[in-house]
Coordinates of C-alpha atoms and ligand atoms in Angstrom, one line a residue:
M771 CA 93.7 113.5 114.7
T772 CA 96.0 110.6 113.8
V773 CA 99.6 109.9 113.0
L774 CA 99.9 109.2 109.3
T775 CA 102.5 106.8 107.7
F776 CA 102.7 104.9 104.5
G777 CA 105.2 102.4 102.8
E778 CA 105.6 98.8 102.0
T779 CA 104.6 96.0 104.3
M780 CA 105.7 92.6 103.2
A781 CA 105.0 88.9 104.2
L782 CA 107.8 88.0 106.6
T783 CA 108.9 84.4 106.8
R784 CA 111.4 83.3 109.5
A785 CA 113.1 80.1 110.5
V786 CA 111.8 78.8 113.8
D787 CA 115.2 77.2 114.6
T788 CA 118.7 78.6 114.6
G789 CA 120.9 77.6 111.7
A790 CA 121.0 77.9 107.8
L791 CA 117.7 78.1 106.1
A792 CA 118.8 75.3 103.8
H793 CA 118.4 72.9 106.7
T794 CA 115.2 74.4 108.2
S795 CA 112.1 72.5 108.0
T796 CA 109.7 74.8 109.8
L797 CA 109.0 78.5 108.9
H798 CA 106.9 81.0 110.6
L799 CA 104.8 83.3 108.5
G800 CA 103.9 86.8 109.6
I801 CA 104.3 90.3 108.3
G802 CA 106.9 93.1 108.6
G803 CA 107.7 96.5 107.3
A804 CA 109.3 99.6 108.8
E805 CA 106.3 101.8 108.8
S806 CA 103.9 99.1 109.9
N807 CA 106.2 98.0 112.7
F808 CA 106.3 101.7 113.7
A809 CA 102.5 101.9 113.4
I810 CA 102.0 98.8 115.5
A811 CA 104.3 100.0 118.3
L812 CA 102.7 103.4 118.2
R813 CA 99.2 102.1 118.4
R814 CA 100.1 99.8 121.4
L815 CA 101.3 103.0 123.1
G816 CA 97.7 104.4 122.8
V817 CA 98.2 106.7 119.7
D818 CA 95.8 106.6 116.8
V819 CA 97.7 105.8 113.6
T820 CA 96.8 105.3 109.9
W821 CA 98.9 103.3 107.6
I822 CA 98.6 103.5 103.8
G823 CA 100.2 101.0 101.3
R824 CA 99.7 98.6 98.4
V825 CA 99.6 94.7 98.7
G826 CA 98.8 92.2 96.0
Q827 CA 95.4 90.7 95.4
D828 CA 96.8 87.5 97.3
S829 CA 96.5 85.5 100.5
L830 CA 99.7 87.4 101.8
G831 CA 97.8 90.7 101.2
D832 CA 94.9 89.3 103.3
L833 CA 97.4 88.4 106.0
I834 CA 98.8 92.0 106.1
E835 CA 95.3 93.6 106.1
R836 CA 94.1 91.3 108.9
E837 CA 97.2 91.9 111.2
L838 CA 97.1 95.6 110.8
R839 CA 93.4 95.8 111.5
A840 CA 93.8 93.3 114.5
E841 CA 96.3 95.9 115.9
G842 CA 93.7 98.7 115.7
I843 CA 95.4 100.5 112.9
T844 CA 93.4 102.4 110.4
A845 CA 94.7 100.9 107.2
D846 CA 94.1 102.0 103.7
V847 CA 95.2 98.7 102.2
I848 CA 95.2 99.1 98.5
R849 CA 94.9 95.9 96.5
D850 CA 97.1 95.9 93.4
P851 CA 95.9 93.2 91.0
D852 CA 99.0 93.5 88.8
A853 CA 101.8 92.8 91.3
P854 CA 102.3 90.4 94.2
T855 CA 102.9 91.3 97.9
G856 CA 106.5 91.5 98.8
L857 CA 108.3 89.0 100.8
M858 CA 111.0 89.2 103.5
V859 CA 112.9 86.2 104.7
K860 CA 114.7 86.2 108.0
E861 CA 117.4 83.6 108.9
R862 CA 118.7 83.2 112.3
R863 CA 122.1 81.9 111.0
T864 CA 123.6 81.7 114.6
A865 CA 122.1 82.5 117.9
T866 CA 123.5 86.0 117.6
A867 CA 123.6 86.6 113.8
T868 CA 120.3 87.3 111.7
R869 CA 120.3 87.7 107.9
V870 CA 117.5 89.2 106.0
W871 CA 116.6 88.7 102.3
Y872 CA 114.1 90.8 100.4
Y873 CA 111.9 89.6 97.6
R874 CA 110.2 92.9 96.7
T875 CA 111.4 94.0 93.3
G876 CA 108.3 94.9 91.3
S877 CA 106.1 94.2 94.2
A878 CA 102.8 95.8 94.8
G879 CA 104.1 97.8 97.7
S880 CA 106.8 99.4 95.5
R881 CA 104.1 100.6 93.1
L882 CA 102.8 103.2 95.6
T883 CA 101.8 106.5 93.8
T884 CA 100.8 110.0 94.9
S885 CA 97.0 109.3 94.3
D886 CA 97.2 106.3 96.8
I887 CA 97.5 109.0 99.6
A888 CA 94.2 110.7 100.0
D889 CA 94.6 114.3 100.6
A890 CA 92.0 114.2 103.4
R891 CA 94.4 111.7 105.3
L892 CA 97.2 114.3 105.1
E893 CA 94.8 117.2 106.2
S894 CA 93.7 115.3 109.4
A895 CA 97.1 114.1 110.4
S896 CA 98.6 115.2 113.6
L897 CA 102.2 114.1 112.4
L898 CA 103.5 112.5 109.2
H899 CA 106.1 109.8 109.6
V900 CA 108.1 108.6 106.6
T901 CA 111.2 106.4 106.1
G902 CA 114.0 106.4 103.7
I903 CA 113.0 102.9 102.5
T904 CA 109.9 104.3 100.6
P905 CA 111.9 106.6 98.2
A906 CA 114.2 103.7 97.4
L907 CA 111.4 101.3 96.3
S908 CA 110.5 103.0 92.9
D909 CA 110.3 106.3 91.1
S910 CA 106.6 106.7 92.0
A911 CA 107.2 105.8 95.7
R912 CA 110.0 108.4 95.8
K913 CA 107.7 111.1 94.2
T914 CA 104.9 110.2 96.7
T915 CA 107.2 110.5 99.7
L916 CA 108.3 114.0 98.6
H917 CA 104.9 115.1 97.6
C918 CA 103.5 114.1 101.0
V919 CA 106.3 115.7 103.0
E920 CA 105.9 118.8 101.1
R921 CA 102.1 118.9 101.4
A922 CA 102.4 118.1 105.2
R923 CA 104.8 121.2 105.5
A924 CA 102.3 123.4 103.6
L925 CA 99.6 122.2 106.0
G926 CA 101.8 123.0 109.1
I927 CA 102.0 119.3 110.0
P928 CA 105.2 118.1 111.7
V929 CA 107.2 115.7 109.7
S930 CA 109.3 112.9 111.2
F931 CA 111.9 111.1 109.0
D932 CA 113.8 107.9 109.8
L933 CA 116.6 107.4 107.4
N934 CA 116.3 103.5 107.4
Y935 CA 119.0 102.8 104.8
R936 CA 118.5 99.5 103.0
R937 CA 121.7 98.5 101.0
A938 CA 119.7 95.9 99.1
L939 CA 117.6 98.7 97.6
W940 CA 120.1 101.4 96.6
S941 CA 123.6 102.6 97.0
P942 CA 124.9 105.3 99.4
D943 CA 125.6 107.6 96.4
D944 CA 122.0 107.3 95.3
A945 CA 120.5 107.5 98.9
G946 CA 122.7 110.6 99.9
P947 CA 121.1 113.4 98.0
V948 CA 117.6 112.0 98.7
F949 CA 118.3 111.8 102.5
R950 CA 119.6 115.3 102.5
E951 CA 116.5 116.7 100.7
L952 CA 114.2 114.8 103.1
I953 CA 116.2 115.8 106.3
A954 CA 115.9 119.5 105.3
L955 CA 112.0 119.1 104.8
S956 CA 111.6 117.3 108.3
D957 CA 111.1 118.5 111.9
I958 CA 112.3 115.3 113.5
V959 CA 115.0 113.0 112.0
F960 CA 116.2 109.7 113.3
A961 CA 119.3 107.9 111.9
G962 CA 121.8 105.2 112.8
E963 CA 125.4 106.3 112.8
D964 CA 126.1 104.6 109.4
E965 CA 122.9 106.0 107.9
A966 CA 123.6 109.6 109.1
A967 CA 127.2 109.2 107.6
I968 CA 125.6 108.5 104.1
A969 CA 123.7 111.9 104.4
V970 CA 126.3 114.1 106.2
G971 CA 129.7 112.3 105.8
E972 CA 131.7 110.2 108.4
G973 CA 132.0 111.7 111.9
T974 CA 131.7 111.1 115.7
P975 CA 128.1 110.7 117.0
A976 CA 128.3 114.2 118.4
E977 CA 129.4 115.5 114.8
L978 CA 126.8 113.5 113.1
V979 CA 123.9 114.5 115.2
A980 CA 124.8 118.2 114.8
R981 CA 125.5 118.1 111.1
V982 CA 121.9 116.5 110.6
R983 CA 120.5 119.3 112.7
D984 CA 122.3 121.9 110.7
L985 CA 120.3 120.7 107.7
G986 CA 117.2 122.0 109.3
P987 CA 115.3 119.8 111.6
R988 CA 114.8 121.0 115.3
E989 CA 115.1 117.4 116.5
S990 CA 118.0 115.2 115.4
I991 CA 118.2 111.9 117.1
L992 CA 120.9 109.3 116.6
K993 CA 120.1 105.7 117.3
L994 CA 123.2 104.0 118.6
G995 CA 121.9 100.4 119.2
D996 CA 123.3 98.9 122.4
Q997 CA 124.9 102.2 123.1
G998 CA 121.7 104.0 123.5
C999 CA 121.1 107.2 121.7
L1000 CA 122.3 110.8 121.4
A1001 CA 119.9 113.7 120.5
M1002 CA 119.9 117.5 119.8
V1003 CA 116.4 118.8 120.5
D1004 CA 115.9 122.6 120.2
G1005 CA 119.5 123.2 120.7
E1006 CA 120.0 120.9 123.8
T1007 CA 122.1 117.8 123.8
Y1008 CA 120.7 114.5 125.5
S1009 CA 122.2 111.1 125.7
L1010 CA 120.8 108.0 127.1
P1011 CA 122.2 104.4 127.5
A1012 CA 120.4 101.4 126.1
V1013 CA 118.2 99.4 128.4
P1014 CA 120.1 96.1 128.7
V1015 CA 118.1 93.0 127.6
S1016 CA 119.0 89.5 126.5
V1017 CA 118.7 90.0 122.7
V1018 CA 116.9 87.4 120.7
D1019 CA 116.7 89.5 117.3
S1020 CA 117.5 93.2 117.2
V1021 CA 115.5 93.8 113.9
G1022 CA 112.6 96.0 114.7
A1023 CA 114.3 97.9 117.5
G1024 CA 114.9 101.0 115.4
D1025 CA 111.2 101.1 114.4
G1026 CA 110.1 100.7 118.0
F1027 CA 112.6 103.4 119.2
V1028 CA 110.9 106.0 116.9
A1029 CA 107.5 105.0 118.1
G1030 CA 108.5 105.4 121.7
Y1031 CA 110.0 108.8 121.1
L1032 CA 107.0 110.1 118.9
A1033 CA 104.3 108.6 121.3
E1034 CA 105.9 110.7 124.1
R1035 CA 106.4 113.9 122.0
L1036 CA 102.7 113.7 121.1
A1037 CA 101.8 113.5 124.7
G1038 CA 103.7 116.6 125.2
K1039 CA 106.6 114.9 127.3
A1040 CA 110.0 116.7 127.5
P1041 CA 112.9 115.2 125.3
A1042 CA 114.5 113.1 128.1
D1043 CA 111.2 111.4 128.8
R1044 CA 110.7 110.8 125.0
L1045 CA 114.1 109.2 124.8
K1046 CA 113.7 107.1 127.7
T1047 CA 110.5 105.4 126.2
A1048 CA 112.4 105.3 123.0
V1049 CA 115.1 103.1 124.3
T1050 CA 112.7 101.1 126.4
V1051 CA 110.5 100.3 123.3
G1052 CA 113.7 99.5 121.2
A1053 CA 114.8 97.0 123.9
F1054 CA 111.4 95.2 124.1
A1055 CA 111.6 94.8 120.2
C1056 CA 114.9 92.8 120.7
T1057 CA 113.3 90.3 123.2
V1058 CA 111.5 88.3 120.4
S1059 CA 112.4 87.2 116.9
G1060 CA 109.4 88.9 115.1
D1061 CA 109.9 92.5 113.9
W1062 CA 107.0 93.9 115.9
E1063 CA 105.4 91.2 118.1
G1064 CA 107.5 92.3 121.1
M1065 CA 106.5 95.9 121.1
P1066 CA 105.1 96.8 124.5
R1067 CA 101.8 98.3 125.6
R1068 CA 102.1 101.3 127.9
D1069 CA 101.4 99.3 130.9
E1070 CA 104.2 96.9 130.2
L1071 CA 107.0 99.6 129.8
G1072 CA 108.2 99.0 133.3
L1073 CA 108.6 95.2 132.8
L1074 CA 112.2 95.3 131.6
T1075 CA 113.4 96.7 134.9
T1076 CA 111.2 94.8 137.4
T1077 CA 112.8 92.6 139.8
E1078 CA 109.6 90.3 140.1
P1079 CA 110.0 87.4 137.8
V1080 CA 106.3 86.7 138.1
T1081 CA 103.5 89.2 138.4
R1082 CA 100.1 87.7 139.5
Ligands
LIG2460 O1 110.6 97.5 105.6 C1 111.7 97.1 105.5 O2 112.3 97.3 104.5 C2 112.4 96.3 106.5 O3 113.5 96.1 106.5 C3 111.6 96.0 107.8 C4 112.6 95.8 108.8 O4 112.6 94.6 109.4 C5 112.4 96.8 109.9 O5 112.2 98.2 109.4 C6 113.5 96.8 111.0 O6 114.4 97.8 111.0 P1 115.0 98.2 112.5 O7 113.9 98.6 113.4 O8 115.8 99.4 112.0 O9 115.7 97.1 112.8

């Protein structure tokens, strides 16, 4: 049994130094993508995970395949000869402000189709995790997302959905109905405050988490960044503060949060324990500038609160 996820992973290039990219001479090359960030974090916590996606027949596609395999993920990396691997560029404009640009229109990853997801993968999944990025990529990617969520439901496989709204890809008016449809088909839903508001209208965190829950999922979880989280699970409300860390780059914290929550859920832990690991993994992601490189292994989870500066 393995957790199944699919989506677009891009090459990710980021400035080594702080400042405008126009004055940066050195860039670091790596990879990034919501579902693969999630997959890596989950795998590091000891959960088997399968990722499916398209990349180009190019060196950046090779890089993505190597990284995912090196992290121990079962990866169905589909090579698309007719489109390039997408690219994401991160600028650390100031020490506290990161900017992201996407070069992914028409990319290989956006050309995902239903036939890319082998039914055998769905049948053997312990849980399906999708994000709101994939349906924004293209018509075929949206159909693939809906098809897989409906198929998982028919198979009795729990569905997890992270809204992950990307303004560069679509408008709130276009995203809203798709979000509501996917929320109603999911068992576990994660959203930031602004993302939840796109689906269910503006409100306080307590109103948002309840309104998402009212659309159907038994687990409605609001990610509140440095304010922690608020959740309704099986009718009970939980809230937890964030783990304080010195933030280098918060990108990736949301994906790590989701992995932390689901890893503990799959291990049969209670909601409060799931949320504790969620905020911890989210905090770890903030400690480095890569999207996923900071994700902790299980035996590292206590490091953020240790008083020992050196462990030997
Ligand atoms: O795949 C995409 O479109 C991405 O934008 C990749 C992002 O870098 C992560 O999904 C980070 O998202 P957070 O964890 O919410 O900070």
